[in-house]
Coordinates of C-alpha atoms in Angstrom, one line a residue:
M1 CA 0.0 0.0 0.0
T2 CA 2.8 2.2 0.9
S3 CA 6.4 2.4 1.2
Y4 CA 8.8 4.3 3.4
S5 CA 12.6 4.2 3.4
Q6 CA 14.5 3.0 6.5
E7 CA 16.0 6.4 7.2
S8 CA 14.5 7.1 10.6
T9 CA 16.7 7.3 13.6
F10 CA 15.5 6.9 17.2
E11 CA 17.1 6.9 20.6
C12 CA 17.2 3.6 22.5
G13 CA 14.6 3.4 25.3
S14 CA 12.5 6.1 23.7
C15 CA 8.8 6.0 22.9
L16 CA 7.9 7.0 19.4
K17 CA 5.4 9.7 18.8
T18 CA 2.2 7.7 18.4
G19 CA -0.5 10.0 19.6
T20 CA -1.9 9.0 23.0
S21 CA -1.5 5.2 22.8
G22 CA 2.2 4.7 22.8
R23 CA 1.9 1.4 20.9
L24 CA 5.4 1.5 19.4
R25 CA 8.6 2.1 21.3
I26 CA 12.3 1.3 21.3
D27 CA 13.8 -0.8 24.0
A28 CA 17.3 -0.3 25.6
H29 CA 18.9 -2.5 22.8
G30 CA 17.4 -0.5 20.0
K31 CA 14.7 -3.0 19.1
F32 CA 11.2 -2.2 18.2
I33 CA 8.4 -3.2 20.6
Y34 CA 4.8 -3.0 19.4
K35 CA 2.0 -3.4 22.0
G36 CA 4.5 -5.3 24.2
A37 CA 5.7 -7.7 21.5
P38 CA 9.2 -7.6 20.2
S39 CA 9.2 -7.1 16.4
A40 CA 11.3 -10.2 16.0
H41 CA 8.5 -12.2 17.5
I42 CA 5.9 -10.6 15.3
M43 CA 7.9 -11.3 12.2
E44 CA 8.4 -15.0 13.2
A45 CA 4.7 -15.3 14.0
I46 CA 3.8 -13.9 10.6
Q47 CA 5.9 -16.4 8.7
V48 CA 5.0 -19.4 10.8
G49 CA 1.3 -18.5 10.8
V50 CA 1.0 -17.8 7.1
K51 CA 2.8 -21.0 6.3
H52 CA 0.7 -23.1 8.6
L53 CA -2.6 -21.6 7.5
N54 CA -1.8 -22.2 3.8
K55 CA 0.0 -25.6 4.1
D56 CA -3.0 -27.5 2.9
I57 CA -3.7 -25.3 -0.1
V58 CA -0.9 -25.1 -2.6
N59 CA -3.0 -25.3 -5.7
D60 CA -5.2 -22.4 -6.8
N61 CA -7.8 -24.8 -8.2
Q62 CA -8.7 -25.7 -4.6
L63 CA -10.3 -22.3 -4.2
H64 CA -14.1 -23.0 -4.3
E65 CA -16.1 -20.3 -5.9
E66 CA -19.1 -20.8 -3.7
R67 CA -16.9 -19.8 -0.7
C68 CA -15.4 -16.6 -2.2
S69 CA -18.3 -14.5 -1.0
E70 CA -17.5 -15.3 2.7
F71 CA -16.4 -11.9 4.0
E72 CA -16.9 -13.0 7.6
G73 CA -15.5 -15.9 9.6
Q74 CA -12.0 -16.7 10.6
I75 CA -9.5 -19.5 11.0
T76 CA -7.4 -19.6 14.2
V77 CA -4.4 -21.9 14.9
N78 CA -2.5 -22.3 18.2
L79 CA 1.2 -22.2 17.5
A80 CA 4.6 -22.1 19.2
A81 CA 7.9 -20.6 18.0
D82 CA 9.3 -22.4 15.0
P83 CA 12.0 -24.9 16.3
S84 CA 14.2 -24.2 13.3
T85 CA 14.7 -20.6 14.4
P86 CA 16.7 -19.3 17.4
I87 CA 13.8 -17.0 18.4
K88 CA 12.0 -18.1 21.6
Q89 CA 8.6 -16.9 22.5
P90 CA 5.5 -18.2 24.3
P91 CA 2.8 -20.1 22.4
F92 CA 0.6 -17.7 20.5
K93 CA -2.6 -17.6 18.4
F94 CA -2.5 -16.6 14.7
T95 CA -5.8 -15.9 13.0
S96 CA -6.7 -15.4 9.3
H97 CA -9.7 -13.2 8.8
S98 CA -12.0 -13.6 5.8
Q99 CA -9.5 -16.1 4.5
Y100 CA -11.6 -17.3 1.5
A101 CA -12.3 -13.8 0.4
F102 CA -8.6 -12.8 0.4
R103 CA -7.6 -16.0 -1.4
H104 CA -10.0 -14.9 -4.2
F105 CA -8.6 -11.4 -4.2
R106 CA -5.1 -12.8 -4.7
K107 CA -6.4 -14.9 -7.6
L108 CA -7.9 -11.7 -9.2
F109 CA -4.5 -10.1 -8.8
K110 CA -2.9 -13.2 -10.4
I111 CA -0.9 -14.1 -7.3
T112 CA -0.6 -17.9 -7.0
Q113 CA -1.0 -19.5 -3.6
K114 CA 2.5 -20.9 -3.7
G115 CA 4.0 -17.5 -4.8
Y116 CA 2.2 -15.7 -1.9
V117 CA 3.4 -18.1 0.8
N118 CA 7.0 -18.1 -0.6
T119 CA 7.1 -14.3 -0.8
I120 CA 6.3 -13.9 2.9
C121 CA 7.9 -17.0 4.3
T122 CA 11.0 -17.9 2.3
E123 CA 13.3 -14.9 3.0
A124 CA 13.6 -12.9 6.2
L125 CA 11.3 -9.9 6.6
Y126 CA 12.7 -6.5 7.5
E127 CA 11.1 -3.8 9.5
F128 CA 10.8 -0.1 9.9
P129 CA 8.4 2.2 11.7
N130 CA 5.8 4.5 10.1
P131 CA 7.1 8.1 10.2
G132 CA 3.4 9.3 10.5
R133 CA 1.3 9.7 13.6
S134 CA -0.3 6.3 13.5
G135 CA 2.7 4.6 15.2
S136 CA 2.4 1.5 12.9
L137 CA 5.1 -0.9 12.3
F138 CA 5.9 -2.1 8.7
F139 CA 7.4 -5.4 7.6
I140 CA 8.7 -5.8 4.1
S141 CA 9.0 -9.1 2.3
G142 CA 12.5 -10.2 1.2
N143 CA 11.8 -9.6 -2.5
D144 CA 10.5 -6.1 -1.7
E145 CA 7.1 -6.7 -3.2
L146 CA 4.7 -6.9 -0.2
I147 CA 4.2 -4.8 2.9
I148 CA 2.7 -6.1 6.1
K149 CA 1.4 -3.3 8.3
T150 CA 0.2 -3.3 11.8
V151 CA -3.2 -1.6 12.1
R152 CA -5.3 -0.3 15.0
T153 CA -8.5 -2.1 16.2
T154 CA -10.6 0.6 14.6
E155 CA -8.8 0.2 11.3
A156 CA -9.2 -3.6 11.5
K157 CA -12.9 -3.2 11.9
C158 CA -12.9 -0.8 8.9
I159 CA -11.2 -3.4 6.7
L160 CA -13.9 -6.0 7.5
R161 CA -16.6 -3.4 6.9
I162 CA -15.4 -2.3 3.5
L163 CA -14.5 -5.8 2.1
P164 CA -17.7 -6.4 0.1
V165 CA -17.4 -3.0 -1.6
Y166 CA -13.7 -3.5 -2.1
Y167 CA -14.3 -6.9 -3.7
K168 CA -17.0 -5.5 -6.1
N169 CA -14.7 -2.6 -7.1
I170 CA -11.7 -4.7 -8.0
F171 CA -13.8 -7.3 -9.7
E172 CA -15.8 -4.9 -11.9
R173 CA -13.2 -2.1 -12.4
P174 CA -9.6 -3.2 -13.0
A175 CA -8.5 0.5 -13.4
T176 CA -7.9 1.5 -9.7
L177 CA -5.2 3.1 -7.6
L178 CA -6.6 1.8 -4.4
P179 CA -4.3 -0.5 -2.4
K180 CA -4.2 -4.2 -3.3
L181 CA -5.1 -6.1 -0.1
F182 CA -3.7 -9.7 -0.1
G183 CA -4.4 -10.9 3.5
F184 CA -5.6 -9.9 6.9
Y185 CA -4.4 -11.5 10.1
S186 CA -4.2 -11.1 13.9
Y187 CA -1.4 -12.3 16.2
K188 CA -2.5 -12.8 19.8
R189 CA -0.1 -13.1 22.8
N190 CA -0.5 -12.1 26.4
N191 CA -4.2 -11.4 25.7
K192 CA -3.3 -8.6 23.2
N193 CA -4.3 -8.7 19.6
I194 CA -2.0 -7.3 16.9
Y195 CA -3.7 -6.8 13.6
L196 CA -1.8 -7.2 10.4
V197 CA -2.8 -6.4 6.8
V198 CA -0.8 -7.5 3.7
M199 CA -0.6 -5.1 0.8
N200 CA 1.4 -4.3 -2.3
N201 CA 4.5 -2.1 -2.0
I202 CA 3.9 1.0 -4.1
L203 CA 7.5 2.2 -4.1
P204 CA 9.9 -0.7 -3.9
N205 CA 13.6 0.0 -3.2
K206 CA 14.5 -1.3 -6.7
F207 CA 13.2 2.1 -8.0
N208 CA 15.9 4.7 -7.3
I209 CA 13.3 7.4 -6.3
H210 CA 14.7 10.9 -6.2
L211 CA 11.6 12.6 -4.8
K212 CA 8.6 11.5 -2.7
F213 CA 5.4 13.2 -2.0
D214 CA 2.3 12.6 0.2
F215 CA -0.6 14.5 -1.2
K216 CA -4.0 15.1 0.5
G217 CA -5.0 18.4 -1.2
S218 CA -5.1 20.4 2.0
I219 CA -2.8 23.3 3.0
K220 CA -3.1 23.6 6.8
T221 CA 0.0 22.0 8.5
R222 CA 0.7 20.0 5.4
K223 CA 4.5 20.6 5.4
A224 CA 7.3 18.1 6.1
K225 CA 8.8 18.6 9.5
K226 CA 12.5 19.5 10.0
T227 CA 13.3 16.0 11.2
E228 CA 11.8 14.6 8.0
L229 CA 13.7 17.0 5.8
R230 CA 17.0 15.9 7.3
K231 CA 16.5 12.4 5.8
P232 CA 18.3 11.6 2.5
R233 CA 14.9 11.0 0.9
P234 CA 12.3 12.9 2.8
T235 CA 8.5 12.5 2.2
L236 CA 7.4 16.0 1.1
K237 CA 3.8 17.2 1.5
D238 CA 1.4 19.6 -0.2
L239 CA 2.9 22.9 0.9
D240 CA 6.4 21.7 0.1
F241 CA 5.2 20.9 -3.4
R242 CA 3.4 24.3 -3.8
H243 CA 6.4 26.3 -2.6
E244 CA 9.4 24.4 -4.2
H245 CA 8.1 22.4 -7.1
G246 CA 5.7 22.6 -10.1
A247 CA 3.2 20.6 -12.0
Y248 CA 4.1 17.4 -13.9
L249 CA 3.2 17.5 -17.6
L250 CA 1.5 14.3 -18.8
N251 CA 0.3 13.0 -22.1
E252 CA -3.3 14.1 -22.6
E253 CA -4.6 10.5 -22.9
V254 CA -2.7 9.4 -19.7
W255 CA -3.9 12.5 -17.8
S256 CA -7.5 11.7 -18.8
A257 CA -7.2 8.1 -17.7
L258 CA -5.6 9.2 -14.4
K259 CA -8.3 11.8 -13.7
R260 CA -11.1 9.2 -14.4
T261 CA -9.4 6.6 -12.2
I262 CA -8.8 8.9 -9.2
T263 CA -12.3 10.3 -9.5
L264 CA -13.9 6.8 -9.3
D265 CA -11.5 5.7 -6.5
A266 CA -12.5 8.8 -4.5
A267 CA -16.2 8.0 -5.1
I268 CA -15.7 4.5 -3.8
L269 CA -14.0 5.8 -0.6
T270 CA -16.8 8.4 -0.2
S271 CA -19.4 5.6 -0.3
C272 CA -17.5 3.8 2.5
N273 CA -17.4 7.0 4.5
I274 CA -13.5 7.1 4.3
I275 CA -11.3 10.2 4.7
D276 CA -7.7 11.1 5.4
Y277 CA -6.4 9.0 2.5
S278 CA -3.6 10.4 0.3
L279 CA -1.6 9.8 -2.9
L280 CA 1.9 8.6 -2.3
V281 CA 4.1 9.7 -5.3
G282 CA 7.6 8.7 -6.2
V283 CA 9.6 10.5 -8.9
Y284 CA 12.5 9.0 -10.8
D285 CA 14.5 11.7 -12.7
M286 CA 15.8 10.1 -15.9
D287 CA 17.8 13.1 -17.0
R288 CA 19.5 13.4 -13.6
V289 CA 20.5 9.8 -13.7
K290 CA 21.8 10.2 -17.3
Y291 CA 23.9 13.2 -16.2
E292 CA 25.2 11.5 -13.1
R293 CA 26.1 8.4 -15.1
R294 CA 27.9 10.4 -17.8
S295 CA 29.8 12.3 -15.1
T296 CA 30.8 9.0 -13.4
E297 CA 31.8 7.4 -16.7
D298 CA 33.9 10.5 -17.7
Y299 CA 35.7 10.5 -14.4
T300 CA 36.3 6.7 -14.5
N301 CA 37.6 6.9 -18.1
F302 CA 39.9 9.7 -17.2
E303 CA 41.2 7.8 -14.2
A304 CA 41.7 4.7 -16.2
N305 CA 43.6 6.6 -18.9
S306 CA 45.8 8.3 -16.4
I307 CA 46.7 5.0 -14.7
R308 CA 47.6 3.4 -18.0
E309 CA 49.8 6.3 -18.9
L310 CA 51.6 6.3 -15.6
L311 CA 52.2 2.6 -15.8
A312 CA 53.5 2.9 -19.4
V313 CA 55.9 5.8 -18.5
R314 CA 57.1 3.8 -15.6
N315 CA 57.9 0.9 -17.8
G316 CA 59.6 3.1 -20.4
S317 CA 57.1 2.8 -23.2
P318 CA 57.1 5.5 -25.9
M319 CA 54.3 8.1 -25.9
S320 CA 52.7 6.9 -29.1
Q321 CA 52.4 3.4 -27.6
I322 CA 50.9 4.9 -24.5
T323 CA 48.2 6.6 -26.5
N324 CA 47.3 3.6 -28.6
S325 CA 47.3 1.4 -25.5
S326 CA 45.0 3.7 -23.6
S327 CA 42.7 4.0 -26.6
R328 CA 42.3 0.2 -27.0
Y329 CA 41.8 -0.2 -23.2
L330 CA 39.0 2.4 -23.1
S331 CA 37.2 1.1 -26.2
A332 CA 37.1 -2.4 -24.7
N333 CA 36.0 -1.2 -21.3
N334 CA 33.9 1.8 -21.8
S335 CA 30.7 0.3 -20.3
F336 CA 31.2 1.7 -16.8
T337 CA 27.7 1.7 -15.2
I338 CA 26.6 2.7 -11.8
Y339 CA 23.3 0.8 -12.0
K340 CA 22.8 -2.9 -12.5
R341 CA 20.6 -3.6 -15.6
K342 CA 17.2 -5.1 -14.9
E343 CA 15.3 -7.3 -17.3
S344 CA 14.8 -5.8 -20.8
Y345 CA 12.0 -3.2 -20.8
R346 CA 10.0 -5.3 -23.3
D347 CA 10.0 -8.2 -20.9
A348 CA 9.4 -6.2 -17.8
R349 CA 6.5 -4.1 -19.1
V350 CA 4.0 -6.6 -17.7
L351 CA 5.1 -5.2 -14.3
A352 CA 4.2 -1.6 -15.3
T353 CA 1.5 -1.6 -12.6
V354 CA 1.0 2.2 -12.4
M355 CA 0.1 2.6 -16.1
E356 CA -2.0 -0.6 -15.9
D357 CA -3.8 0.7 -12.8
I358 CA -5.0 3.9 -14.4
R359 CA -5.8 2.2 -17.8
G360 CA -7.2 -1.1 -16.5
T361 CA -5.6 -3.0 -19.4
P362 CA -2.2 -4.8 -19.7
L363 CA 0.6 -3.0 -21.6
S364 CA 2.1 -6.1 -23.3
A365 CA 0.6 -5.2 -26.7
L366 CA 1.8 -1.6 -26.7
P367 CA 4.8 -0.6 -28.8
V368 CA 8.1 0.3 -27.2
N369 CA 10.1 3.5 -28.0
L370 CA 13.3 1.7 -29.0
S371 CA 15.4 4.9 -28.9
L372 CA 14.7 5.1 -25.1
Q373 CA 14.8 1.3 -24.4
E374 CA 18.1 1.4 -22.5
E375 CA 17.0 4.2 -20.2
L376 CA 13.6 2.6 -19.7
D377 CA 15.2 -0.6 -18.6
E378 CA 16.2 1.4 -15.5
A379 CA 12.7 2.9 -14.9
W380 CA 10.1 0.4 -16.1
G381 CA 6.6 0.6 -14.7
G382 CA 6.1 4.3 -14.2
I383 CA 4.2 7.1 -16.0
P384 CA 6.4 9.3 -18.3
A385 CA 6.2 13.0 -17.4
I386 CA 8.1 16.2 -17.6
D387 CA 8.8 18.2 -14.4
H388 CA 8.9 22.0 -14.0
T389 CA 12.6 22.1 -14.8
G390 CA 12.1 20.3 -18.1
H391 CA 13.6 17.0 -16.9
R392 CA 12.1 13.7 -18.2
V393 CA 10.8 11.7 -15.2
M394 CA 9.0 8.5 -14.4
I395 CA 6.3 8.7 -11.8
Y396 CA 5.0 5.9 -9.5
F397 CA 2.0 6.3 -7.2
G398 CA -0.9 4.8 -5.4
V399 CA -3.6 5.7 -2.9
I400 CA -2.7 4.9 0.7
D401 CA -4.2 5.1 4.2
V402 CA -7.7 4.2 3.3
L403 CA -8.8 2.9 6.7
Q404 CA -9.9 6.1 8.5
R405 CA -13.7 6.5 8.7
Y406 CA -15.4 9.9 9.2
T407 CA -16.4 9.3 12.8
L408 CA -17.8 11.6 15.5
K409 CA -14.2 12.1 16.7
K410 CA -13.2 13.4 13.2
K411 CA -16.2 15.7 13.1
M412 CA -15.1 17.2 16.4
E413 CA -11.6 17.6 15.0
F414 CA -12.9 19.5 12.0
F415 CA -14.9 22.0 14.1
T416 CA -12.0 22.4 16.6
K417 CA -9.5 23.2 13.7
A418 CA -12.1 25.5 12.0
I419 CA -12.2 27.6 15.2
L420 CA -8.5 27.5 15.7
F421 CA -7.6 28.5 12.1
Q422 CA -10.7 30.8 11.8
S423 CA -11.5 29.1 8.5
R424 CA -12.8 25.8 7.2
R425 CA -10.8 26.1 4.0
G426 CA -7.6 24.0 3.7
I427 CA -8.2 21.9 6.8
S428 CA -7.2 18.3 6.3
V429 CA -10.3 16.9 8.0
Q430 CA -13.5 17.3 5.8
N431 CA -16.6 15.2 5.3
P432 CA -16.1 12.4 2.8
R433 CA -17.7 14.2 -0.2
R434 CA -15.7 17.4 0.3
Y435 CA -12.5 15.5 1.0
A436 CA -12.9 13.6 -2.3
E437 CA -13.6 16.7 -4.3
R438 CA -10.6 18.6 -3.0
F439 CA -8.4 15.5 -3.4
V440 CA -9.3 15.0 -7.1
K441 CA -9.1 18.8 -7.9
F442 CA -5.7 19.3 -6.3
L443 CA -4.1 16.3 -8.1
T444 CA -5.6 16.9 -11.5
E445 CA -5.1 20.7 -11.6
N446 CA -2.0 21.3 -9.5
V447 CA 0.1 18.1 -9.5
F448 CA -0.6 16.5 -12.9
R449 CA -1.5 18.6 -15.9
C450 CA -1.7 18.4 -19.7
D451 CA -2.5 22.0 -20.8
K452 CA -1.2 23.5 -24.0
S453 CA 1.0 26.1 -22.3
L454 CA 3.1 23.5 -20.6
Q455 CA 3.3 21.5 -23.8
E456 CA 4.7 24.5 -25.7
E457 CA 7.1 25.2 -22.9
H458 CA 8.5 21.7 -23.0
S459 CA 8.0 21.0 -26.8
D460 CA 11.4 19.3 -27.2
H461 CA 10.3 16.4 -24.9
I462 CA 6.7 15.9 -26.1
D463 CA 7.6 12.6 -27.8
Y464 CA 8.9 11.2 -24.5
L465 CA 5.4 11.6 -23.0
K466 CA 4.1 9.1 -25.6
T467 CA 6.4 6.4 -24.2
V468 CA 5.0 3.4 -22.4

């Protein structure tokens, strides 16, 4: 659903800022403790529990259609620590909620049962805390494709409440930016339940993202804090974007598809009485990478040339031999790269989930711009755009934090902030309909645009916008 980098630093023995609950803290050894459970125990429980609950179902054909509509019900197993691991913990209960419904979701997303279990259980999970106010703990699968997030009890109830609408949405409308939910579990120890939801990772680390934004469309207090800005890759917010960045120019067809998808997604969330969601955006700057690579290669070539000449002079070789020798050396070894090549763009386009999410159709049949294929090998899966400086970029995004309902508490928060700021405009908390309208308008008019004035300003890169 979301992705955050592991750049947060905390003092040992401290309690993270988690509102009033204090669910997440750091012990004296620098380890994360969530609701009294060490994170190592939670990770082990996830892998042992998921493997145990799915051990009898390895074939997707075992999924019975008549049971796919079961959004209620649960399967609980009593487990102890896995004997094959050095971690020791008391016996615990691990529960799969709406198991048959989530199995069907995974089938719709073309995730095999075996692939799902292997992704979570084969390699070690790694952890990091949520930099936001929720105080959640995130666990990332070893292949960087799935996120397992701890959620509060109110959010857990929200998941179960919206499942029927969610199922209908993904079944009838493939074009959606809403998070892909793959599983919902609870881990119980010492009479405390820890709820866990499995989702897709919007911004995997394999994408060398240069900029990250979290957009809600509001302006009050929507600015990254100083502690966030000190990180190598901070998550910027609405006011940071307004003050320091500009709109991204998209192809008109892509912009129309994006607007239609975001509008429908917001309507779905409004029908579920959901607010406080945002669009997480990652920007990969292709021209910046091209410049950095060229600078690195130029320096490496210069360094190699200098070393060859020094060695030749030291061995008494004539200057003409030195020059010819260096020339042959560089021509044979001029492929200095700072990034490991991925699969070819043509093969990897099936993973272009962002473009597929807004169009609702696979990209495998679309033509490839061969002149850009080498660069696109490094940035497959995004939406081509041009930023306010004229750089060619690839953009990755998805809707996150869709589990906050518009409750009485949120209504009170709205009125309190309206009095505090002496205005209702720009406040993050709004009723679901107004929140959705503001969200869509800000994204399609301020963040992503396709107007003629921008096209004329960046006319030299217009062909790039037609890339897939």
